[in-house]
CSV table of C-alpha atoms in Angstrom, one decimal:
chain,number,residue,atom,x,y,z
O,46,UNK,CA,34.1,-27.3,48.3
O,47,UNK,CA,32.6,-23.7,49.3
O,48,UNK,CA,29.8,-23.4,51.6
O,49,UNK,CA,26.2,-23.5,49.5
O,50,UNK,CA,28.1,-22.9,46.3
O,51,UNK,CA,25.2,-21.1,43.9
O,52,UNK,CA,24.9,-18.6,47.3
O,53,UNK,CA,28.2,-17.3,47.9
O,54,UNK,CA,31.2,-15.6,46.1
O,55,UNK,CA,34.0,-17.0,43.8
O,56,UNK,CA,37.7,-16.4,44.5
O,57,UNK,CA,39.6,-14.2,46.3
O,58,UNK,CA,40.6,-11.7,43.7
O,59,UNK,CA,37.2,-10.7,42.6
O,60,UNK,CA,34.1,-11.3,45.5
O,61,UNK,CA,33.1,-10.3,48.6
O,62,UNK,CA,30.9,-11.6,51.0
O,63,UNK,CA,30.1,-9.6,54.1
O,64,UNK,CA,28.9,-12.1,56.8
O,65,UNK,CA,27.2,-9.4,59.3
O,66,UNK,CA,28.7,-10.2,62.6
O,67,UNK,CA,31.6,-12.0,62.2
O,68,UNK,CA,33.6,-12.5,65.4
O,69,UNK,CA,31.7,-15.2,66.8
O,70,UNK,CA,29.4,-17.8,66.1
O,71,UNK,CA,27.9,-18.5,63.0
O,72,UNK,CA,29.0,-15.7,61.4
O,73,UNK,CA,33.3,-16.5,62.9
O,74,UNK,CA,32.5,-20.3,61.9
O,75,UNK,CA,30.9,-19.3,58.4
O,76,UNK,CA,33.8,-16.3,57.4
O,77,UNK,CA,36.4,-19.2,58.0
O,78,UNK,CA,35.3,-21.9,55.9
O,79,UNK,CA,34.2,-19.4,53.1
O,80,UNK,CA,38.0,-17.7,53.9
O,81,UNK,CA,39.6,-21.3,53.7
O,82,UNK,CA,38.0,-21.9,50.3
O,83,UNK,CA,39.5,-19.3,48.8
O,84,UNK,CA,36.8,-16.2,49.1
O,85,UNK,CA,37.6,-13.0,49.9
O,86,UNK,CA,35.1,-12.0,53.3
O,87,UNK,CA,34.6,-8.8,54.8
O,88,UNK,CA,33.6,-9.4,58.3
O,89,UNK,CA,31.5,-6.6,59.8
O,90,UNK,CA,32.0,-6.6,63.4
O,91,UNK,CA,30.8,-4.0,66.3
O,92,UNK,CA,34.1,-5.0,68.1
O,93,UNK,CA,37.0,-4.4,65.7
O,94,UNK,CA,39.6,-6.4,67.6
O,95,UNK,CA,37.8,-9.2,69.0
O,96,UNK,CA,37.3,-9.8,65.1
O,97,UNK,CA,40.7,-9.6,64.5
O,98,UNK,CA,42.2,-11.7,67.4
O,99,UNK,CA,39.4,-14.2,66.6
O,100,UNK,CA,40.0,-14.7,62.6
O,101,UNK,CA,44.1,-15.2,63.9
O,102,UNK,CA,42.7,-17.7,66.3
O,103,UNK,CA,41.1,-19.4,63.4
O,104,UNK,CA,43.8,-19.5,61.6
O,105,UNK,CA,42.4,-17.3,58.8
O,106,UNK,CA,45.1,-16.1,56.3
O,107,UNK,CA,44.7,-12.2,56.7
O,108,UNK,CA,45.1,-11.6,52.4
O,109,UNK,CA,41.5,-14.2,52.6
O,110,UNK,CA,39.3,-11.1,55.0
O,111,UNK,CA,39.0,-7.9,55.9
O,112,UNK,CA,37.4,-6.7,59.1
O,113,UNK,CA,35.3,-3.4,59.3
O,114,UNK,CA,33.4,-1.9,61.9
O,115,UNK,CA,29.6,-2.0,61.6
O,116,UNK,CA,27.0,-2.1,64.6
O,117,UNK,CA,23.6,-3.0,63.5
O,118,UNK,CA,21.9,-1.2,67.0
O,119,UNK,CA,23.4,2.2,65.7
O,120,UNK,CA,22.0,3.5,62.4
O,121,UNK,CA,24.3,6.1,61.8
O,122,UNK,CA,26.8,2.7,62.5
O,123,UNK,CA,25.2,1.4,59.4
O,124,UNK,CA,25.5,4.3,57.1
O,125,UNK,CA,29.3,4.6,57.4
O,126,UNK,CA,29.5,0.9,57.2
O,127,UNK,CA,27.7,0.9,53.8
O,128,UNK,CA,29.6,4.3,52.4
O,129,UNK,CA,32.7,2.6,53.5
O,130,UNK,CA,32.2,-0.5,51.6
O,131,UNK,CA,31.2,1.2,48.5
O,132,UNK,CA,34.2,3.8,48.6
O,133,UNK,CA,36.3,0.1,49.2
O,134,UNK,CA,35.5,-0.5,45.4
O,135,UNK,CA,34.9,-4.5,46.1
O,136,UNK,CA,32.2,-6.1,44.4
O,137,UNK,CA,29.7,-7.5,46.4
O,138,UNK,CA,28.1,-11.0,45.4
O,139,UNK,CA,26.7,-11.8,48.8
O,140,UNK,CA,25.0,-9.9,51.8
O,141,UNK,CA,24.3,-12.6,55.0
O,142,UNK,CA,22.6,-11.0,57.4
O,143,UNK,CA,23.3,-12.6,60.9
O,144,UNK,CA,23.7,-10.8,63.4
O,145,UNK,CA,20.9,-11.0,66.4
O,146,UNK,CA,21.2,-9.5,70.4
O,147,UNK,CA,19.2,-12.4,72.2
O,148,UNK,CA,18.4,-11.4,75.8
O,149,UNK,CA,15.8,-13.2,77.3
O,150,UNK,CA,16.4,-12.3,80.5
O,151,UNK,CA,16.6,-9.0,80.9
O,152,UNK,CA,14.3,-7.2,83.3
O,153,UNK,CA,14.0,-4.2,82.0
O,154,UNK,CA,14.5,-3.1,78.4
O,155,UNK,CA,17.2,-1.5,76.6
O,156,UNK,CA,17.3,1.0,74.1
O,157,UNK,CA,19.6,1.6,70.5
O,158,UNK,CA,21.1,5.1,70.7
O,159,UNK,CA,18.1,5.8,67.8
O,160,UNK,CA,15.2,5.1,70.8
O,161,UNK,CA,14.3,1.8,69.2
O,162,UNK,CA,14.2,-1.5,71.5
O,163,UNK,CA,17.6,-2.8,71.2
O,164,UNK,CA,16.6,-6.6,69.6
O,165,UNK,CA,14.3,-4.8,67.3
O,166,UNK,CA,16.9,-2.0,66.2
O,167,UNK,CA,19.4,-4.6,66.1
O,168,UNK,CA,18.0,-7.3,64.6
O,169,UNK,CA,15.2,-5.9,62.2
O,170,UNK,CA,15.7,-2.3,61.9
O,171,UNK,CA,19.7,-2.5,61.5
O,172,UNK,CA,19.8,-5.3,58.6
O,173,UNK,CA,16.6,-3.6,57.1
O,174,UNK,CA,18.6,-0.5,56.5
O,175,UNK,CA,21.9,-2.4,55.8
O,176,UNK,CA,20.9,-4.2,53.3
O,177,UNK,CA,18.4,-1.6,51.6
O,178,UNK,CA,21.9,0.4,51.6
O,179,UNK,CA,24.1,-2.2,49.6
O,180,UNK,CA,21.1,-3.3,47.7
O,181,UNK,CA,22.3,-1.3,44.4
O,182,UNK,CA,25.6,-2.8,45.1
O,183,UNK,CA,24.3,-6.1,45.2
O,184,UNK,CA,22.6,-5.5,41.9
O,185,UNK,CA,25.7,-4.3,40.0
O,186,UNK,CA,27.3,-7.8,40.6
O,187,UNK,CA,27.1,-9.8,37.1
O,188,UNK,CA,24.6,-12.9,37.1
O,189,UNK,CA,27.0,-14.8,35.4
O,190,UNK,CA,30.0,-14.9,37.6
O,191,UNK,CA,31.4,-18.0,38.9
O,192,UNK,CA,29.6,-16.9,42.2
O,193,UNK,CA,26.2,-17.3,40.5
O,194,UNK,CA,23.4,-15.1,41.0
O,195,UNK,CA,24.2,-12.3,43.8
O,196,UNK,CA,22.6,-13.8,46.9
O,197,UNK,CA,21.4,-12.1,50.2
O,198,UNK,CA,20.5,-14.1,52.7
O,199,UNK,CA,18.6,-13.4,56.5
O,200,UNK,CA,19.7,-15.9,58.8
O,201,UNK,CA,17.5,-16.1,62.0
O,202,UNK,CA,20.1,-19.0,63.8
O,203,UNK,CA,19.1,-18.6,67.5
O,204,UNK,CA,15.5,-20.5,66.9
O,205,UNK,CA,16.5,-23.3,65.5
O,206,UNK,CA,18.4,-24.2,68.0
O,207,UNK,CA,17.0,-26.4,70.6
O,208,UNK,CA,19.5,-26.1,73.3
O,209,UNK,CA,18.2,-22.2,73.6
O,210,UNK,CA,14.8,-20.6,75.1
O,211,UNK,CA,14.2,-19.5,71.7
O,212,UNK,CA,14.7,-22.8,70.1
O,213,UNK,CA,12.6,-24.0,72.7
O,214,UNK,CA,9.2,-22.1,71.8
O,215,UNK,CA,6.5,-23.2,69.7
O,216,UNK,CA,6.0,-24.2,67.0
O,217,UNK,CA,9.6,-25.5,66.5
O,218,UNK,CA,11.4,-24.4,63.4
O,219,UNK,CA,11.0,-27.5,60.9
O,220,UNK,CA,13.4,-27.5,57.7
O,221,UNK,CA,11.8,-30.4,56.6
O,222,UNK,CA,14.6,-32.3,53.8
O,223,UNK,CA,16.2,-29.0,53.4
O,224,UNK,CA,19.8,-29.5,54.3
């Protein structure tokens, strides 16, 4: 069965769900089980051929995604990503947003080519754009399409897990019964 089934597309032949950051992960591990159920999944990826050689690694069947290049630290990055997918004429049922730079450790900061922090260009300032971008998109999808409602959804994976600094601080991320 698909993945959260009132959240993401329908069939291959008519939706699209652009998993932000697809080549690893959460986002790799989420574009191939929504791939293997039969949606179509656009993965948007700063590294165009890591994305590639990892959906063949998976075992994805190339007609299930299609990789394009998008990095969330760029803005500009983000503009030609969204024109892109709206000149690609695909209908778009479902924006994730998952894509995060985690680095703890660094000793000095580091900088998007816009001036912002890179974590908060990357992680905030990039999806915030991105998905004010493909918002109207989003909108044009029909409520009553096997897909459901269109969906977007902000996924924030690195504190919930516990085996990670961030997962770590307080107070720990609590779902509660949600599964």
């Amino acid at each position: 069965p698909p993945l959260c089934p009132p959240l993401c597309p329908s069939r291959i032949h008519s939706f699209t769900r652009p998993p932000v950051h697809a080549s690893s992960g959460l986002g790799l591990n989420a574009a191939n089980a929504l791939s293997r159920s039969g949606y179509h999944v656009v993965m948007a990826c700063r590294d165009f051929a890591k994305a590639k050689r990892a959906a063949q690694d998976m075992g994805m069947d190339p007609a299930s995604y299609t990789v394009m290049h998008l990095d969330l630290a760029s803005l500009d990055s983000v503009r030609q990503f969204a024109d892109a997918f709206k000149a690609s004429g695909r209908r778009l049922d479902c924006l994730v947003c998952n894509a995060a730079v985690y680095l703890p450790t660094a000793k000095e900061p580091t900088y998007t080519p816009d001036g912002f922090e890179l974590s908060v260009g990357t992680n905030h300032l990039g999806h915030f754009l991105l998905a004010n971008l493909l918002l109207p998109s989003l909108e044009a999808s029909p409520d009553n399409s096997p897909a459901g409602q269109p969906r977007m959804i902000i996924v924030g994976s690195i504190t919930g897990n516990t085996n990670t600094m961030a997962g770590n601080v307080p107070p720990k991320a609590d779902l509660g019964a949600y599964r």
